[in-house]
PDB file of C-alpha atoms in Angstrom:
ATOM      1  CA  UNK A   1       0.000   0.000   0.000  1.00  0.00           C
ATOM      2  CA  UNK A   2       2.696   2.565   1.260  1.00  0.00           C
ATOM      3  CA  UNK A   3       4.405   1.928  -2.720  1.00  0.00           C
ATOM      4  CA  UNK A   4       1.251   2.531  -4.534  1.00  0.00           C
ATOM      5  CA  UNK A   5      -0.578   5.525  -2.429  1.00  0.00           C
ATOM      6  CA  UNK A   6       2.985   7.310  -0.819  1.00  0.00           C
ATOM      7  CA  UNK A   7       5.231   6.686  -3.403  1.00  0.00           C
ATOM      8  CA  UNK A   8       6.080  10.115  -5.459  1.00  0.00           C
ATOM      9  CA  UNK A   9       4.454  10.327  -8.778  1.00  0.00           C
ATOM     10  CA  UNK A  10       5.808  12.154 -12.000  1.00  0.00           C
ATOM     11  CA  UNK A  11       4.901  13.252 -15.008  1.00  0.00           C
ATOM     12  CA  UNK A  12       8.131  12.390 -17.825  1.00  0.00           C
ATOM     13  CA  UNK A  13       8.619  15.613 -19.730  1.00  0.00           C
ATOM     14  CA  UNK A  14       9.128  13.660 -22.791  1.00  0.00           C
ATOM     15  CA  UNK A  15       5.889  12.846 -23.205  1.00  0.00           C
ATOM     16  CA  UNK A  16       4.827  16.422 -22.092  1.00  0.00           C
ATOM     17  CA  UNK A  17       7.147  17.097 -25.108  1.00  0.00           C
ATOM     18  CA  UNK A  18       4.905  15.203 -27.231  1.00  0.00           C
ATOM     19  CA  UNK A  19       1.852  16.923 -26.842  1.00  0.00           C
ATOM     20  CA  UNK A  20       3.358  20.239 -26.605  1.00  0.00           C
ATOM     21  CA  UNK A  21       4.544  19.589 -30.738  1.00  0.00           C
ATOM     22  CA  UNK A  22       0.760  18.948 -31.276  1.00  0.00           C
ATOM     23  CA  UNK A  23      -0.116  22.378 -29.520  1.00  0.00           C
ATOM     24  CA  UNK A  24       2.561  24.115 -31.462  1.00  0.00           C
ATOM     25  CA  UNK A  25       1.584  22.841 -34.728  1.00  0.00           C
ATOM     26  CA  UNK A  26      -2.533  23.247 -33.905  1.00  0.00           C
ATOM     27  CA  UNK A  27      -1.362  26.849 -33.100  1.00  0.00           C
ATOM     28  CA  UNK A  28       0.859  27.612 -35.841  1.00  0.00           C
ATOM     29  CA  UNK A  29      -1.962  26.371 -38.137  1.00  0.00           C
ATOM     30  CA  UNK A  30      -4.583  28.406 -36.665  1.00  0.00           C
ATOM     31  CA  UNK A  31      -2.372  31.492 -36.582  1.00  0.00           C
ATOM     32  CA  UNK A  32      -1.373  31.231 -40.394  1.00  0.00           C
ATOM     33  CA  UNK A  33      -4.994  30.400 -41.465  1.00  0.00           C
ATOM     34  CA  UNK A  34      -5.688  33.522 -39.503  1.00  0.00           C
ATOM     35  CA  UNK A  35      -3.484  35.465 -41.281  1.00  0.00           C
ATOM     36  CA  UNK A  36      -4.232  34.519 -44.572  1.00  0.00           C
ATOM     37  CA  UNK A  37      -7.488  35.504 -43.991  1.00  0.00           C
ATOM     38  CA  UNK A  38      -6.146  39.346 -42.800  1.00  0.00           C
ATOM     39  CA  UNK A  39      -4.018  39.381 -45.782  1.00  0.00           C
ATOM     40  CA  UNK A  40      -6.792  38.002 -48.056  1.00  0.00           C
ATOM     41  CA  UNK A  41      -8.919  40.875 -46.546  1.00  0.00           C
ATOM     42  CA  UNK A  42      -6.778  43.645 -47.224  1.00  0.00           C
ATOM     43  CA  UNK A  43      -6.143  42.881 -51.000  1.00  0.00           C
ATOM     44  CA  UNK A  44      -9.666  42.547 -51.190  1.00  0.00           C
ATOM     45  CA  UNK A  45     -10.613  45.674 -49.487  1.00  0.00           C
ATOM     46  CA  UNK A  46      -7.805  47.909 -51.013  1.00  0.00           C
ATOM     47  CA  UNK A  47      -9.108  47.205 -54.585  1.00  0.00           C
ATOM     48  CA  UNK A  48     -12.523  49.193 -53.520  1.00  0.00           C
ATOM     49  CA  UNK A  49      -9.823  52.257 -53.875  1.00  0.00           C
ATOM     50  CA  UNK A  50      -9.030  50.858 -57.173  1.00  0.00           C
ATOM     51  CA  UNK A  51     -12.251  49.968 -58.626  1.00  0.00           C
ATOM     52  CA  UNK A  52     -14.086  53.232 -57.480  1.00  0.00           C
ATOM     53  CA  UNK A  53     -11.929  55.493 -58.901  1.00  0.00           C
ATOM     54  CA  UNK A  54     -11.581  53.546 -62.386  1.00  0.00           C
ATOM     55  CA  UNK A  55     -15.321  53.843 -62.190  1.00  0.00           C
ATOM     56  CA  UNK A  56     -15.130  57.141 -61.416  1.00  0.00           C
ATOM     57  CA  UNK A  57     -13.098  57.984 -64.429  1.00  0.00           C
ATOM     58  CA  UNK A  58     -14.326  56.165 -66.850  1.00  0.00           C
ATOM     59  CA  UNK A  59     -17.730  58.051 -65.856  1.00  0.00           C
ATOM     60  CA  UNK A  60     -15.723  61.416 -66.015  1.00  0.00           C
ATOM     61  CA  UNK A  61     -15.232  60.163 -69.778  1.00  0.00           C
ATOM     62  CA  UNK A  62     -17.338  58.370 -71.223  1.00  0.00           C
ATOM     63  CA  UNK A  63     -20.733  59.991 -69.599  1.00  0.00           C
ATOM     64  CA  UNK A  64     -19.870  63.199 -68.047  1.00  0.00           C
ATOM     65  CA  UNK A  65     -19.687  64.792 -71.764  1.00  0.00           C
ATOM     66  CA  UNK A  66     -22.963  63.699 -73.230  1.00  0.00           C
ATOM     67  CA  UNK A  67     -25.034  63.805 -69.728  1.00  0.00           C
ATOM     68  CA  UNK A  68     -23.413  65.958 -66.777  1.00  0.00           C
ATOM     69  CA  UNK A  69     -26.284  65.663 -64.260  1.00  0.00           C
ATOM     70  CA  UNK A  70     -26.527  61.915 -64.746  1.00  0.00           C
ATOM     71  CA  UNK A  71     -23.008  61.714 -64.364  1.00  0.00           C
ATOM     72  CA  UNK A  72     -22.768  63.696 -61.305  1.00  0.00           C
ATOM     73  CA  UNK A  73     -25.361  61.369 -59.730  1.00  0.00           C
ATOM     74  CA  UNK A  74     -23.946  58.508 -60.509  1.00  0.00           C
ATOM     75  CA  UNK A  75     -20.443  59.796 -59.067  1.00  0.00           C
ATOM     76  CA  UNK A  76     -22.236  60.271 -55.636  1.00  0.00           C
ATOM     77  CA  UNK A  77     -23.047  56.453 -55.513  1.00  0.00           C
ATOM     78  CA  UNK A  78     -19.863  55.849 -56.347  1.00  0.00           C
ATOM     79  CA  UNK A  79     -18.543  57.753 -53.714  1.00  0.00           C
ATOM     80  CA  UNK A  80     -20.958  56.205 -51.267  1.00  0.00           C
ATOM     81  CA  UNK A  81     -19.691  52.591 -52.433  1.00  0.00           C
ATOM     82  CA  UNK A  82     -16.546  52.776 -49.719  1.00  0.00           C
ATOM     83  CA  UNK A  83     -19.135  53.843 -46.879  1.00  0.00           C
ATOM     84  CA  UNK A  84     -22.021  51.375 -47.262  1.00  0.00           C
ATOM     85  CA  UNK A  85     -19.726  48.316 -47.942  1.00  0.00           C
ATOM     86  CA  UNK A  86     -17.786  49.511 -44.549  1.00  0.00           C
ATOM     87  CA  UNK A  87     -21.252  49.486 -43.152  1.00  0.00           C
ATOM     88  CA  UNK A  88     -22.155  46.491 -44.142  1.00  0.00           C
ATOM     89  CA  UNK A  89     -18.898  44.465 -43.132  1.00  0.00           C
ATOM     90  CA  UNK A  90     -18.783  46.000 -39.182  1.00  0.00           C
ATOM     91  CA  UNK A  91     -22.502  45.866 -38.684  1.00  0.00           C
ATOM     92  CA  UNK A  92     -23.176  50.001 -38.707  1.00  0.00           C
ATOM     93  CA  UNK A  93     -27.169  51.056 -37.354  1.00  0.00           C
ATOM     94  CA  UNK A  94     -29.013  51.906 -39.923  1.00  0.00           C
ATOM     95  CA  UNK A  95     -29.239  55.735 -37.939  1.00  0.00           C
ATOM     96  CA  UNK A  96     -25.310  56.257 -38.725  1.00  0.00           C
ATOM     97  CA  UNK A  97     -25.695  55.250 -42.123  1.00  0.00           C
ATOM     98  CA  UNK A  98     -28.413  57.104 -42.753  1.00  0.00           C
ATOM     99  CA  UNK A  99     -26.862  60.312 -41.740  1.00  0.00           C
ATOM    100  CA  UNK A 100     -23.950  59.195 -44.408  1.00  0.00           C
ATOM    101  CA  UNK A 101     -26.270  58.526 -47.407  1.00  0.00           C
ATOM    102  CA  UNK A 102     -28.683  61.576 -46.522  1.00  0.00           C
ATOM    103  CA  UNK A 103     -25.673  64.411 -47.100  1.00  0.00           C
ATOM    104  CA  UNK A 104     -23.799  62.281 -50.172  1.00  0.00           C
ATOM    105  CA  UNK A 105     -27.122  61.502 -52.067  1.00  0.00           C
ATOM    106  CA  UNK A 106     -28.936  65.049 -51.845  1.00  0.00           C
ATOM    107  CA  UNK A 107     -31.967  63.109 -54.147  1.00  0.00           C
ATOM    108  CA  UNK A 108     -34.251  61.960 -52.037  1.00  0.00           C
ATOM    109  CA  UNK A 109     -35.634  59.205 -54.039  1.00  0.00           C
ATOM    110  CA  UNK A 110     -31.878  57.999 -54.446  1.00  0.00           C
ATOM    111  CA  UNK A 111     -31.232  57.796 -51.122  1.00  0.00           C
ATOM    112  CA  UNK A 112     -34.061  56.275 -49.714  1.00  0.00           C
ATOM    113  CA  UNK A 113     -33.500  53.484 -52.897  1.00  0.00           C
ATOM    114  CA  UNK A 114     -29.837  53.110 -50.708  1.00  0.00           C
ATOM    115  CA  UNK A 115     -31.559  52.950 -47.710  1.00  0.00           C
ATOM    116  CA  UNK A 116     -34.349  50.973 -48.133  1.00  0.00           C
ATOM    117  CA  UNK A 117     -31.883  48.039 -49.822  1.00  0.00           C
ATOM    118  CA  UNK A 118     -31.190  44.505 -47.834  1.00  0.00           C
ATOM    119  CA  UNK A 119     -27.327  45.061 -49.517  1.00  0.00           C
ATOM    120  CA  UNK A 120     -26.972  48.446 -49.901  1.00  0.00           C
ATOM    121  CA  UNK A 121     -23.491  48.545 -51.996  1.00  0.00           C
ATOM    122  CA  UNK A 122     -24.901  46.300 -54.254  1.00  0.00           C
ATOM    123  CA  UNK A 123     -27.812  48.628 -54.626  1.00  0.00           C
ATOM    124  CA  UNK A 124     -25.109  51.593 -56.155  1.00  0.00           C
ATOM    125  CA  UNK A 125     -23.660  48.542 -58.641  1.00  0.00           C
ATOM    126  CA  UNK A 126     -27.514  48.111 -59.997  1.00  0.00           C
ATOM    127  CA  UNK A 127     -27.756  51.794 -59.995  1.00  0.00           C
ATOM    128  CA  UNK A 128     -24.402  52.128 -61.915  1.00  0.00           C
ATOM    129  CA  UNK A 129     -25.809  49.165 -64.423  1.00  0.00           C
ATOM    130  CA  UNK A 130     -29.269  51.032 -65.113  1.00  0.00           C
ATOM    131  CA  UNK A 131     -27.255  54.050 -66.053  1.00  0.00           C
ATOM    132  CA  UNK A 132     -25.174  52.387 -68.409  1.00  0.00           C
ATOM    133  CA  UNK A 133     -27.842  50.585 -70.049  1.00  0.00           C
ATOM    134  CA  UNK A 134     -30.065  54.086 -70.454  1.00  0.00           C
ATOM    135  CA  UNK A 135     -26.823  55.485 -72.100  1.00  0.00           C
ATOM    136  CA  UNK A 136     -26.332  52.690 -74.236  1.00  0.00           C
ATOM    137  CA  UNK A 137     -30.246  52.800 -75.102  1.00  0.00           C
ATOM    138  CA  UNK A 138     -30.123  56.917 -75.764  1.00  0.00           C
ATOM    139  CA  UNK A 139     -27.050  55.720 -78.542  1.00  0.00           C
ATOM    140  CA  UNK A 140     -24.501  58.002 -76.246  1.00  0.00           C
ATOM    141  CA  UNK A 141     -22.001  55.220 -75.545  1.00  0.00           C
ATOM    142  CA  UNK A 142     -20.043  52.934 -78.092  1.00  0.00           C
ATOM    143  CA  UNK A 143     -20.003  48.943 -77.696  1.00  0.00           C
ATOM    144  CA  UNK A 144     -16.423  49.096 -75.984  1.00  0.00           C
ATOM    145  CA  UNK A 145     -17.120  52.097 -73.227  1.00  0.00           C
ATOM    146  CA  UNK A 146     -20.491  50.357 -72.360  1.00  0.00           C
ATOM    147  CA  UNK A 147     -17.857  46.829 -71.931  1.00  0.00           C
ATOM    148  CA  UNK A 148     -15.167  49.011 -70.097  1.00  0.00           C
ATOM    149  CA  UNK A 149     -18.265  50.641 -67.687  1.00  0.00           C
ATOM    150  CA  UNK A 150     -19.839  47.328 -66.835  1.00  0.00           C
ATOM    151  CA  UNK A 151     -16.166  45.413 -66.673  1.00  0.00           C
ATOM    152  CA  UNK A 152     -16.145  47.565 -63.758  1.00  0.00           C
ATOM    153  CA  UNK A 153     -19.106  47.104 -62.386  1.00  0.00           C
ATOM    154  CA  UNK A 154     -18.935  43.306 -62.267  1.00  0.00           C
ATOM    155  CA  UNK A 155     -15.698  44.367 -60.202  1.00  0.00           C
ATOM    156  CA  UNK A 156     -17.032  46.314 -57.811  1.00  0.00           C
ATOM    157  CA  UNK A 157     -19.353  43.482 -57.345  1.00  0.00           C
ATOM    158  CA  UNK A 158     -16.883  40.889 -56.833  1.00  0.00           C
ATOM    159  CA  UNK A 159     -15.208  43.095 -53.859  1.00  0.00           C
ATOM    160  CA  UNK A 160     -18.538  42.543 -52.107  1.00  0.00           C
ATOM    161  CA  UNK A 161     -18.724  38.710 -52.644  1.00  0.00           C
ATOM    162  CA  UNK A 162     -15.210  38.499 -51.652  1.00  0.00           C
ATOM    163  CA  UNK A 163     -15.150  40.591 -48.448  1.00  0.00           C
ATOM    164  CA  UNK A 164     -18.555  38.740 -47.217  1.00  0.00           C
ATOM    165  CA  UNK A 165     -16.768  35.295 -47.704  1.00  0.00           C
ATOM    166  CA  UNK A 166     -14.466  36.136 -45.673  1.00  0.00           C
ATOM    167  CA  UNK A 167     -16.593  37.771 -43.206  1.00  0.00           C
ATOM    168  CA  UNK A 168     -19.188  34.787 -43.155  1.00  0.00           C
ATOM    169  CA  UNK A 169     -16.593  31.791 -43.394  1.00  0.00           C
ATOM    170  CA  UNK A 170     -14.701  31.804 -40.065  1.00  0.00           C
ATOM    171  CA  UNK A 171     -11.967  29.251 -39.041  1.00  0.00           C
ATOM    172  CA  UNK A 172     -14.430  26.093 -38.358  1.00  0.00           C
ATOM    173  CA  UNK A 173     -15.332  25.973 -34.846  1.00  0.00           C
ATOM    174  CA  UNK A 174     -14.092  22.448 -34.170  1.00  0.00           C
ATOM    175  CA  UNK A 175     -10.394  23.222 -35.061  1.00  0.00           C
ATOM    176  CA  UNK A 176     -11.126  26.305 -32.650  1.00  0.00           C
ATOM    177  CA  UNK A 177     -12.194  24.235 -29.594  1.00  0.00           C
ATOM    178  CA  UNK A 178      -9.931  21.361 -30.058  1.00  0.00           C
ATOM    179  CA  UNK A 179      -6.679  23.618 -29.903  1.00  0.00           C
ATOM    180  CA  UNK A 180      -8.012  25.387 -27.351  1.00  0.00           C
ATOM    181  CA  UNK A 181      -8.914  21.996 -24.972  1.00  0.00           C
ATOM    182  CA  UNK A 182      -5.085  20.511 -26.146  1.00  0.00           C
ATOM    183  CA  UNK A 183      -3.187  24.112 -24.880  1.00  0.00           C
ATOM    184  CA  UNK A 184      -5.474  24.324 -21.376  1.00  0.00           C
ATOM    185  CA  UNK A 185      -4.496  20.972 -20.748  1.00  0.00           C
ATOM    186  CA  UNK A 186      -1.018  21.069 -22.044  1.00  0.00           C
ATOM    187  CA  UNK A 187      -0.680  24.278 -19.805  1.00  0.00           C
ATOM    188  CA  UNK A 188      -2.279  22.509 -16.490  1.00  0.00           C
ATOM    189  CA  UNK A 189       0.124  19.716 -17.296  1.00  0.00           C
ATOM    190  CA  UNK A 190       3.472  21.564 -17.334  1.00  0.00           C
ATOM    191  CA  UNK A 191       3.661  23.181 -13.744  1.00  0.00           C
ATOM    192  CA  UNK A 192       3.856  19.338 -11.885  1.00  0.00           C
ATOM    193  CA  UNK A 193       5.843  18.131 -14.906  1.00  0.00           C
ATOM    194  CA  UNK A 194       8.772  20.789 -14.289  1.00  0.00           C
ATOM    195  CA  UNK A 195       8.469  20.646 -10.339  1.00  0.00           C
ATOM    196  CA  UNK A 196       8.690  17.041 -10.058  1.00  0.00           C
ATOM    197  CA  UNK A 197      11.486  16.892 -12.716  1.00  0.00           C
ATOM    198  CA  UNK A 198      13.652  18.514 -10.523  1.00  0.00           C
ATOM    199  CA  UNK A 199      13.039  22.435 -10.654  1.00  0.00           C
ATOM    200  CA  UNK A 200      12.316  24.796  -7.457  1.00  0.00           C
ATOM    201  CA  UNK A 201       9.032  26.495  -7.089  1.00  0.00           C
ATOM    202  CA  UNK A 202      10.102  30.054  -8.801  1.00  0.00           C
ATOM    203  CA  UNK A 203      11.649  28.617 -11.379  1.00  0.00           C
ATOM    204  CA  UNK A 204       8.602  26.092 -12.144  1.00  0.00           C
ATOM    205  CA  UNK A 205       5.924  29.278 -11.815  1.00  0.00           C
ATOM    206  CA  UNK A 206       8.647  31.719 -14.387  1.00  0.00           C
ATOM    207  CA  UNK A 207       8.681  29.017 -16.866  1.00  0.00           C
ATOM    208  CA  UNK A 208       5.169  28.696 -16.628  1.00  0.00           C
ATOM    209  CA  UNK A 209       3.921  32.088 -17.029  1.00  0.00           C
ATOM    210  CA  UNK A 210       6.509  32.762 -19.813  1.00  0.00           C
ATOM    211  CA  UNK A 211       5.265  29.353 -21.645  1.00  0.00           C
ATOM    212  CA  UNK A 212       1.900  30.321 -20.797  1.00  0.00           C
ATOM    213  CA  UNK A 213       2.425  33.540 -21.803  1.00  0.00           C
ATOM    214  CA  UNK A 214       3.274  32.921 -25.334  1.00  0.00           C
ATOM    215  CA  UNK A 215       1.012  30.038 -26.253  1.00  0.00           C
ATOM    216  CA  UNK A 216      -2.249  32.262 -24.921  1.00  0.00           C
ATOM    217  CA  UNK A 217      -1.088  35.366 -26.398  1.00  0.00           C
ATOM    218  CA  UNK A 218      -0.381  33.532 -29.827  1.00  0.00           C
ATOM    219  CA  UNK A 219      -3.962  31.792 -29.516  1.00  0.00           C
ATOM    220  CA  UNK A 220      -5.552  35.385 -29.116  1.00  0.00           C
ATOM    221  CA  UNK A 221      -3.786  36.990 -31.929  1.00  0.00           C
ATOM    222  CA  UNK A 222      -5.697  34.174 -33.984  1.00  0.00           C
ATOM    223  CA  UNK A 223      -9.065  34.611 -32.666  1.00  0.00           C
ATOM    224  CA  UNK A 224      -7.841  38.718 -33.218  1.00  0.00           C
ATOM    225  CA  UNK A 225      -7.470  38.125 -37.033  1.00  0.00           C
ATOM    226  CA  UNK A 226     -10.153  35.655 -37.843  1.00  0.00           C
ATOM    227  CA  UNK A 227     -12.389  38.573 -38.384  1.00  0.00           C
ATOM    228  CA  UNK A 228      -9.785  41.113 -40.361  1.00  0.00           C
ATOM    229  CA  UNK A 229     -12.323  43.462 -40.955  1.00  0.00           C
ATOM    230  CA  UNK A 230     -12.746  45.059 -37.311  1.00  0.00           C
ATOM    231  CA  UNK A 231      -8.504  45.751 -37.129  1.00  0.00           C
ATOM    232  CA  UNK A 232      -8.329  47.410 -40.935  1.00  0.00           C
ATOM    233  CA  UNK A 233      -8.671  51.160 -41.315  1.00  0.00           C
ATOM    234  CA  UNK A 234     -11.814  50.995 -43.307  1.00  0.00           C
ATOM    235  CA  UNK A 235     -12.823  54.700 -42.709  1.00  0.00           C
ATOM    236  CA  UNK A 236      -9.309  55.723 -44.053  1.00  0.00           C
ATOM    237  CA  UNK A 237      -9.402  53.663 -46.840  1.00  0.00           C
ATOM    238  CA  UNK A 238     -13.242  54.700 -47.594  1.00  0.00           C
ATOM    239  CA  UNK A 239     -11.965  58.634 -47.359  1.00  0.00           C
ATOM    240  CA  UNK A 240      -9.293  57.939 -49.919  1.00  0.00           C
ATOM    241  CA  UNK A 241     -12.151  56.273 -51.877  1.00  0.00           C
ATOM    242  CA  UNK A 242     -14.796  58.909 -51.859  1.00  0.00           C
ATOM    243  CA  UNK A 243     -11.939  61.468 -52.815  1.00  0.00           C
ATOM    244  CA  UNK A 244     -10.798  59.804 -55.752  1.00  0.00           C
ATOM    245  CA  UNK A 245     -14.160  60.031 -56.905  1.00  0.00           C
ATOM    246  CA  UNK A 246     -14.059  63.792 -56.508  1.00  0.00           C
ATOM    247  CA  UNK A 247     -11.266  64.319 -58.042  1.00  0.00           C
ATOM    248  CA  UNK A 248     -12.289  62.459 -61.302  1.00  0.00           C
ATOM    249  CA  UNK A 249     -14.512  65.118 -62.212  1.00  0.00           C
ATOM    250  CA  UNK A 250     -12.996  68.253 -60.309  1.00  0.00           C
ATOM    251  CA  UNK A 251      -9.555  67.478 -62.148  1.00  0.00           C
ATOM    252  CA  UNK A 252     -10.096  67.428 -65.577  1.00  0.00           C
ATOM    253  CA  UNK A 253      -7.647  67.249 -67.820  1.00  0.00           C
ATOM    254  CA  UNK A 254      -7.675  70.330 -70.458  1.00  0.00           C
ATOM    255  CA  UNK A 255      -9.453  69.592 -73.661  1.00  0.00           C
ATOM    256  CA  UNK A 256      -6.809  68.002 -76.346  1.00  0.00           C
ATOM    257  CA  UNK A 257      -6.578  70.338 -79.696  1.00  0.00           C
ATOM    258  CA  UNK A 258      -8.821  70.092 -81.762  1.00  0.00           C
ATOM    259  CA  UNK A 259     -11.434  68.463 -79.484  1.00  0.00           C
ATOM    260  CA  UNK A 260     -14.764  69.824 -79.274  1.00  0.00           C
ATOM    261  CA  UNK A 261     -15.786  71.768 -75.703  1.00  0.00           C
ATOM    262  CA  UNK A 262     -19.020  72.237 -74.425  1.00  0.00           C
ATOM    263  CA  UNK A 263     -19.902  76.098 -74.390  1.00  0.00           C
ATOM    264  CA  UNK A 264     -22.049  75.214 -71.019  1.00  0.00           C
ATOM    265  CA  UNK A 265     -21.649  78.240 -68.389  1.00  0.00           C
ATOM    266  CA  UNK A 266     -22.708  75.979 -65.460  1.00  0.00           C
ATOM    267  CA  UNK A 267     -19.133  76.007 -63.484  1.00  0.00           C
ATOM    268  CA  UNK A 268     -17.362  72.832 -62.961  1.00  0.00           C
ATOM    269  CA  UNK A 269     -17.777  74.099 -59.206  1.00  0.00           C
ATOM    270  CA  UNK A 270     -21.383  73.590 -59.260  1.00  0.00           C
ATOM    271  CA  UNK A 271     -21.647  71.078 -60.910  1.00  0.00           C
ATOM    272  CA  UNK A 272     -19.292  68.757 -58.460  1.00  0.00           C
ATOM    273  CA  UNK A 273     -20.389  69.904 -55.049  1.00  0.00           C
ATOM    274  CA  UNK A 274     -20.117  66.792 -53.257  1.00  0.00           C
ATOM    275  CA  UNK A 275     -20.085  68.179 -49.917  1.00  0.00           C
ATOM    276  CA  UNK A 276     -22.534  71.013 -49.222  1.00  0.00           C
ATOM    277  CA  UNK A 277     -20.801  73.311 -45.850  1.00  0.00           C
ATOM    278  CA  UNK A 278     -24.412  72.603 -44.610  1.00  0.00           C
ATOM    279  CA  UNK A 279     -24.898  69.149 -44.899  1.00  0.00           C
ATOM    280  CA  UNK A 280     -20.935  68.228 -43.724  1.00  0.00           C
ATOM    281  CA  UNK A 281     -21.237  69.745 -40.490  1.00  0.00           C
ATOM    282  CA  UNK A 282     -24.611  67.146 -40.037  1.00  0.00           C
ATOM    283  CA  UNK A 283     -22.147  64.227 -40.174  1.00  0.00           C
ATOM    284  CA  UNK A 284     -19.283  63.917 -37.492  1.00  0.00           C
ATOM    285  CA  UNK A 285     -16.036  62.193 -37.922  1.00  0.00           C
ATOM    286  CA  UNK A 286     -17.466  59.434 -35.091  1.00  0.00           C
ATOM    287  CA  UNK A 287     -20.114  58.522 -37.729  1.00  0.00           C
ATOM    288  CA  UNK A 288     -18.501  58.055 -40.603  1.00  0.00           C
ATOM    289  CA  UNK A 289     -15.850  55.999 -38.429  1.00  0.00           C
TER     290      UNK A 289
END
């Protein structure tokens, strides 16, 4: 009796050894999955940048010219493409983005089509669609501009189905809870394992907390990235959007020689007032954010 219930009991690190390779490689897999979703993320939500202002100038050319106010309203969706798909990826009330769609779309009947839409940047890519097809009706665009216009379109669309895969397609939960069960018992394991192996208390607690430490932290920073879209600077990259938009149409380059130039007097002020000094000061850096 006094061998089997007194006698010391240990726990041989080499095994402990063993499990803690599964833990590292559970964790190491986790973490990379994690960041190849983050990294998968940010290509896909930098090309809204991209898209947007190739929209924005091929609008500038192909539609401004023939059809200025039609042009101008479709350059306000555009603009408003960064916001609502921002919206729509962090879950933003339906009061903030209100506010946002209100002052960009003056147009009530635009804005409440924005507003009143289950996927509201998809709503701007029908709204871009309709006016290519009335151009192309009214005989104002060639065969190849309509293709360029709706090339990027489709694009635009794309960066939504992309960015709500990734948003709706987490790291299966299984692989979650597994990993996590393996390191809570690896980590309840290790304290008798180094004290009966030889080492003093303090030393068993440091290399605890310092093992600890790292495995936790590195679990974290994977549950951190597996949704990208809350770390990314979304409202910077939805500024830098909305202003290449702008700048499509209040940039212009001069006409080439020869070219023929609208005699209109309306001034290229007027017609690209995006941001009224009224209606800004309604919407707050905290709401676009």
């Amino acid at each position: 009796i006094e061998d089997h219930l007194l006698k010391r009991r240990t726990i041989p690190l080499t095994s402990l050894g063993i499990i803690s390779t599964f833990v590292a490689f559970l964790l190491t897999m986790r973490s990379n999955m994690a960041l190849g979703r983050l990294d998968e993320a940010r290509k896909a939500w930098s090309k809204v940048v991209l898209h947007t202002r190739e929209m924005a100038h091929l609008t500038s050319a192909f539609i401004y010219p023939s059809d200025k106010p039609l042009a101008l309203m479709l350059a306000r969706h555009i603009a408003c493409f960064g916001w609502l798909l921002k919206s729509q990826l962090r879950f933003v009330s339906e009061e903030d983005i209100a506010d946002v769609v209100n002052t960009m779309l003056p147009n009530k009947n635009d804005a409440n089509y924005v507003l009143s839409q289950r996927q509201k940047p998809l709503a701007v890519v029908m709204r871009m669609r309709q006016v290519i097809h009335y151009m192309g009706k009214q005989h104002k665009l060639t065969t190849a501009e309509e293709i360029a216009l709706d090339h990027t379109a489709h694009s635009l669309s794309e960066i939504i189905t992309s960015t709500g895969r990734i948003r709706a397609s987490p790291i299966p939960t299984l692989y979650t809870s597994h990993s996590s069960r393996l390191l809570i018992f690896y980590l309840l394991s290790l304290p008798p394992a180094l004290h009966w192996s030889g080492l003093d208390g303090v030393s068993t607690t440091v290399v605890t907390w310092v093992v600890g430490f790292a495995m936790l932290g590195l679990d974290e920073l994977s549950h951190i990235f597996e949704q990208p879209f809350r770390l990314m600077p979304m409202y910077q990259i939805s500024k830098r959007s909305m202003l290449a938009v702008a700048d499509a149409f209040t940039c212009r380059p001069p006409p080439l020689s020869g070219e023929k130039v609208d005699d209109e007097k309306t001034s290229q002020k007027q017609l690209t007032t995006y941001w009224k000094e009224s209606d800004a000061i309604q919407v707050s850096d905290d709401t676009m954010e």
